[in-house]
Short mmCIF file of C-alpha atoms and ligand atoms in Angstrom, two decimals:
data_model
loop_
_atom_site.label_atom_id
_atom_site.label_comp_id
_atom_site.label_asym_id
_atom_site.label_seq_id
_atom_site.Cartn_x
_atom_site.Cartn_y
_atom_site.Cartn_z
CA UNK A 1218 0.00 0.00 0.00
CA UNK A 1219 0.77 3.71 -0.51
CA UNK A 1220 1.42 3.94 3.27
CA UNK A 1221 3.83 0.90 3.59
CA UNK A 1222 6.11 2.50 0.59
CA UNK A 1223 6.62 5.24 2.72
CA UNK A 1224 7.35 2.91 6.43
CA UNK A 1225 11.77 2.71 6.48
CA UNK A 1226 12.58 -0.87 7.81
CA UNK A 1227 15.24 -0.86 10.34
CA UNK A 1228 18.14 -3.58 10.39
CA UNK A 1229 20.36 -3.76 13.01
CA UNK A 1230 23.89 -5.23 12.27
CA UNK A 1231 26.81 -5.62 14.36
CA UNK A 1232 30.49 -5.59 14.21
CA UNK A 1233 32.68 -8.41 15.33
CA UNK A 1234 36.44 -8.78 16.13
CA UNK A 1235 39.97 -7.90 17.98
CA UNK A 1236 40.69 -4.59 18.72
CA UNK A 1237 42.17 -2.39 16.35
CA UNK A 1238 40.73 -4.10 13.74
CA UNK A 1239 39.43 -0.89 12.49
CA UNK A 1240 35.59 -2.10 13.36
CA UNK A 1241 34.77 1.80 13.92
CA UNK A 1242 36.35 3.00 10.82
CA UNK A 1243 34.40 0.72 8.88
CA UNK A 1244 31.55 1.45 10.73
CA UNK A 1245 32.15 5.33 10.18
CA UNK A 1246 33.57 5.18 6.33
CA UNK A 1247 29.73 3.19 5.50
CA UNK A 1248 27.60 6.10 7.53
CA UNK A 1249 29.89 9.01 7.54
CA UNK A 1250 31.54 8.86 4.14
CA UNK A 1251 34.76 9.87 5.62
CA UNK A 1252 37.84 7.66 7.08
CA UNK A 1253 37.61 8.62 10.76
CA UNK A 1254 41.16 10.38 12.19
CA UNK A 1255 40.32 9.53 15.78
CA UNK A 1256 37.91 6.63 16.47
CA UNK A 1257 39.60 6.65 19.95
CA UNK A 1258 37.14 9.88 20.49
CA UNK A 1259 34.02 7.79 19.83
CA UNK A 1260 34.40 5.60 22.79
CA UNK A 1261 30.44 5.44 24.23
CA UNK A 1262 29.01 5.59 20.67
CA UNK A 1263 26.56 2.45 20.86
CA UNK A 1264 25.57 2.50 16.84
CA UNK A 1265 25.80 4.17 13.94
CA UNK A 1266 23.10 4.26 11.18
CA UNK A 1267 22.82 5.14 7.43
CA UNK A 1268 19.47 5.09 5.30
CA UNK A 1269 19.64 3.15 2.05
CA UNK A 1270 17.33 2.96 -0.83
CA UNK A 1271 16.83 -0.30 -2.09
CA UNK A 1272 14.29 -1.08 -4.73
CA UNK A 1273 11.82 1.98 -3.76
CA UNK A 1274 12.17 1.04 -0.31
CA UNK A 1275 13.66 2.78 2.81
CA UNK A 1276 16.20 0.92 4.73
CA UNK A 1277 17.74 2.23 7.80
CA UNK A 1278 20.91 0.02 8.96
CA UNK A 1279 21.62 0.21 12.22
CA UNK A 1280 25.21 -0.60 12.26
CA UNK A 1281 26.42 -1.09 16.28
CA UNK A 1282 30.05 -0.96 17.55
CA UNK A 1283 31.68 -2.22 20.42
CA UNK A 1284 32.62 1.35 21.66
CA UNK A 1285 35.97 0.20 22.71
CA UNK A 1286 34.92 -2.91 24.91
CA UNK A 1287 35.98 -6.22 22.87
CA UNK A 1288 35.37 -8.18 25.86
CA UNK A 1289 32.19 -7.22 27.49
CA UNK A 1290 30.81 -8.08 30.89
CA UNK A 1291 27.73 -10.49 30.58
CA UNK A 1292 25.17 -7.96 30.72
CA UNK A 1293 26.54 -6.22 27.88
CA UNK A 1294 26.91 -9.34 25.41
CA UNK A 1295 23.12 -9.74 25.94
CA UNK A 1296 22.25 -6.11 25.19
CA UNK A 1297 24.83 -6.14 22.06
CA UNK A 1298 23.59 -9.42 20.64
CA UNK A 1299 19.55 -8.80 21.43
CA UNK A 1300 17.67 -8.64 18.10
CA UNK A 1301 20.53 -8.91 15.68
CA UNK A 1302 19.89 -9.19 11.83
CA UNK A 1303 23.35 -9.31 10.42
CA UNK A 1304 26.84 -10.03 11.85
CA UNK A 1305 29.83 -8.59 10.30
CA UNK A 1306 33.19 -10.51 11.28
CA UNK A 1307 36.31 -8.30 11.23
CA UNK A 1308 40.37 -9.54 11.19
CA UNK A 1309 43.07 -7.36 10.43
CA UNK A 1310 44.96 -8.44 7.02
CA UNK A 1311 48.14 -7.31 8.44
CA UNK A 1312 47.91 -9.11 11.68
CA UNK A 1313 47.36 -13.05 12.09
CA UNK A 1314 46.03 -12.49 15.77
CA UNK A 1315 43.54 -10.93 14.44
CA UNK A 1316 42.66 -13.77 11.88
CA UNK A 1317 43.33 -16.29 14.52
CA UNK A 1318 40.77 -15.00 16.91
CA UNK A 1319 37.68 -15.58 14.40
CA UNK A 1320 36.52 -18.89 15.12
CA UNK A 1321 36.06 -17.52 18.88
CA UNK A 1322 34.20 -14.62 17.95
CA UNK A 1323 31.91 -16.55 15.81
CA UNK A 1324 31.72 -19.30 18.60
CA UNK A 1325 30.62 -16.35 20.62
CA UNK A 1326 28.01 -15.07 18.47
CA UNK A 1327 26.50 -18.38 17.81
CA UNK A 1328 26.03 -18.68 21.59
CA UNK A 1329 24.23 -15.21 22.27
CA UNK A 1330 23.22 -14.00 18.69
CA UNK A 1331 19.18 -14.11 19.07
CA UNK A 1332 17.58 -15.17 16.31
CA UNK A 1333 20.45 -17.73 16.14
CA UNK A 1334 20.98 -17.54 12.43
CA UNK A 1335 21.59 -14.52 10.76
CA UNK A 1336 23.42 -13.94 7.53
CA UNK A 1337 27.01 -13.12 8.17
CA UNK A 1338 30.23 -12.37 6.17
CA UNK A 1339 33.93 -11.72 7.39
CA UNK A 1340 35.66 -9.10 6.54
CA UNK A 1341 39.27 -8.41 6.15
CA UNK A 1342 40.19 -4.82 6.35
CA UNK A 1343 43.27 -2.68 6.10
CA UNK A 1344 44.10 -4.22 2.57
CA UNK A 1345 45.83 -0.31 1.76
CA UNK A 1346 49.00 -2.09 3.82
CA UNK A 1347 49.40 -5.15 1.86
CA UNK A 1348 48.03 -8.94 2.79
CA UNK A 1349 51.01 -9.77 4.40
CA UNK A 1350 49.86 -11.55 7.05
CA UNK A 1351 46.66 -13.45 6.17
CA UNK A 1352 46.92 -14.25 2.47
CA UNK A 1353 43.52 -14.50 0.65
CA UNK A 1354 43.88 -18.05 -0.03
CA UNK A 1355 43.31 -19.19 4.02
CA UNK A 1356 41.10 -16.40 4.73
CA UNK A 1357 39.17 -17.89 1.89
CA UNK A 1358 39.45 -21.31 3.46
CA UNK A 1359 37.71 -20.51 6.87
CA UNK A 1360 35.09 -18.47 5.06
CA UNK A 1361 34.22 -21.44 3.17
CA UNK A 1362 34.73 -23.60 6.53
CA UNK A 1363 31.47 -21.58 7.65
CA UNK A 1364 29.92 -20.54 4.42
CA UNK A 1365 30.34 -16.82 4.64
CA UNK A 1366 31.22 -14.44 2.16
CA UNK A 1367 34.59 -12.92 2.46
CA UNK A 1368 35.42 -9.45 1.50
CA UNK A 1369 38.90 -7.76 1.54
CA UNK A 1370 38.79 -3.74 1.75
CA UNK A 1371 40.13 -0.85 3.90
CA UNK A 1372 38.20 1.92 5.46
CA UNK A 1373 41.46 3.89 4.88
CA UNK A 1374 41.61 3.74 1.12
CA UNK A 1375 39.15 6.62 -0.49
CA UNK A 1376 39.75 4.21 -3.48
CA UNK A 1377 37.62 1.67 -1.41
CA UNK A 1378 34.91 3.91 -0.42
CA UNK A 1379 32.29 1.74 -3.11
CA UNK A 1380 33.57 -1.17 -1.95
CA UNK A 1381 32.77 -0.80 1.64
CA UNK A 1382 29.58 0.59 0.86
CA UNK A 1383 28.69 -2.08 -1.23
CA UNK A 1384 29.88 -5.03 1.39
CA UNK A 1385 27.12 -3.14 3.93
CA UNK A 1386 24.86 -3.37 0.82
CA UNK A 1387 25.16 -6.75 0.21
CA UNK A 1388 23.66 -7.30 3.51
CA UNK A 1389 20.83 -5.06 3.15
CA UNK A 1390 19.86 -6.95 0.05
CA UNK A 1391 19.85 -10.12 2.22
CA UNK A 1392 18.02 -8.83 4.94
CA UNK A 1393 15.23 -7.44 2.64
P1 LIG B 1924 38.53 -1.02 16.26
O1 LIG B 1924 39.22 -1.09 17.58
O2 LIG B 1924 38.37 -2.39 15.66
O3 LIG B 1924 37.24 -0.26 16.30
O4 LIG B 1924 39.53 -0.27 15.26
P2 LIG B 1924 39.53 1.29 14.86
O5 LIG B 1924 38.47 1.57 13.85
O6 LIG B 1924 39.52 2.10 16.09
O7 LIG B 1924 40.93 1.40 14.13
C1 LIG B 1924 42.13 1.00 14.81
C2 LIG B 1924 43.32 1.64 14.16
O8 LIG B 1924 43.49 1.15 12.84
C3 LIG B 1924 43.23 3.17 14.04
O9 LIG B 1924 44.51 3.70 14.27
C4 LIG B 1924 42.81 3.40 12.60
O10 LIG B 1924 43.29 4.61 12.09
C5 LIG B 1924 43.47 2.22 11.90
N1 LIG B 1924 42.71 1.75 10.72
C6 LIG B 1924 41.41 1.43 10.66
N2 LIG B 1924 41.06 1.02 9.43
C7 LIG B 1924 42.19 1.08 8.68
C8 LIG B 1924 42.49 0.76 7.32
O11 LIG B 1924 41.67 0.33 6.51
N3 LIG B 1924 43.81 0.95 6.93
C9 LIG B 1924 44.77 1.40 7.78
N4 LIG B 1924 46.00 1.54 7.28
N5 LIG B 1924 44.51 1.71 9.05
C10 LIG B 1924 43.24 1.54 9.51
MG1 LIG B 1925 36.21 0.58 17.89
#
């Protein structure tokens, strides 16, 4: 009806992994446009968002970050994880640890993520320095471990900027 075409669905996504990933970059290049100097200053920021047009159709993504707290007390993995629709995964391509700590994060989602199943991708970000570390080839190996889309990018990179928007896209479509 003419008043549903006019109603803006709301999707909240979240953003997974290590500190210093650059989770709030990407968070901030998708809403803001910009590649944030000082993320450090958003610390107590519980979500971003960023209205999309898809098909005629209002989407607002709610995209939440961890403001800073990569290990939260209890109460705050249930607020974080409450109502999800979309999981982003984050590793750092210039820092194994970072790669190496993704099957616990996802372990960790699987646990408190309610609904349970939700479409989710990994991302591998800060490609601007060079894959160094976590060659595409075994990222694309534990992606396909799990059946999740991987996408390499940098929030960094203005050259990137249609990339990352397109990776938050991609999920919109799902959700839809
Ligand atoms: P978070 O802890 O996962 O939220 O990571 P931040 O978004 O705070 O970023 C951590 C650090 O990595 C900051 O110094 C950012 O400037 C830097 N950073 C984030 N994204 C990129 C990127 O794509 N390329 C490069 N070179 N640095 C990045
Ligand atoms: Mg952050």
């Amino acid at each position: 009806s003419l008043q549903d075409s006019f109603q803006t669905r709301i999707f909240k996504i979240i953003v997974i992994g290590d500190s210093n990933v650059g989770k709030t970059c990407l968070s901030y290049r998708f809403c803001g446009g910009k590649f944030l100097k000082n993320p450090e200053a958003t610390i107590g920021v519980d979500f971003r968002e960023r209205t999309v047009q898809l098909d005629g159709e209002n989407i607002k993504l709610q995209i939440w970050d961890t403001a800073g707290q990569e290990r939260f007390r209890k109460s705050m993995v249930e607020h974080y994880y409450r109502n999800v629709h979309a999981v982003i995964f984050v590793y750092d391509v210039t820092n194994l640890a970072s790669f190496e700590s993704l099957p616990e994060w996802i372990e960790e989602c699987s646990h408190h993520a309610v609904p349970p199943v939700v479409p989710r991708i990994l991302v591998g970000n800060k490609c601007d320095l060079g894959r160094g570390e976590v060659p595409t080839s075994l990222a694309q190996r534990l992606a396909d471990s799990y059946n999740f889309p991987l996408f390499e990018t940098s929030a960094k990179d203005p050259a990137e900027k249609e990339h990352v928007d397109a990776i938050f896209l991609t999920l919109a479509y799902k959700l839809k």
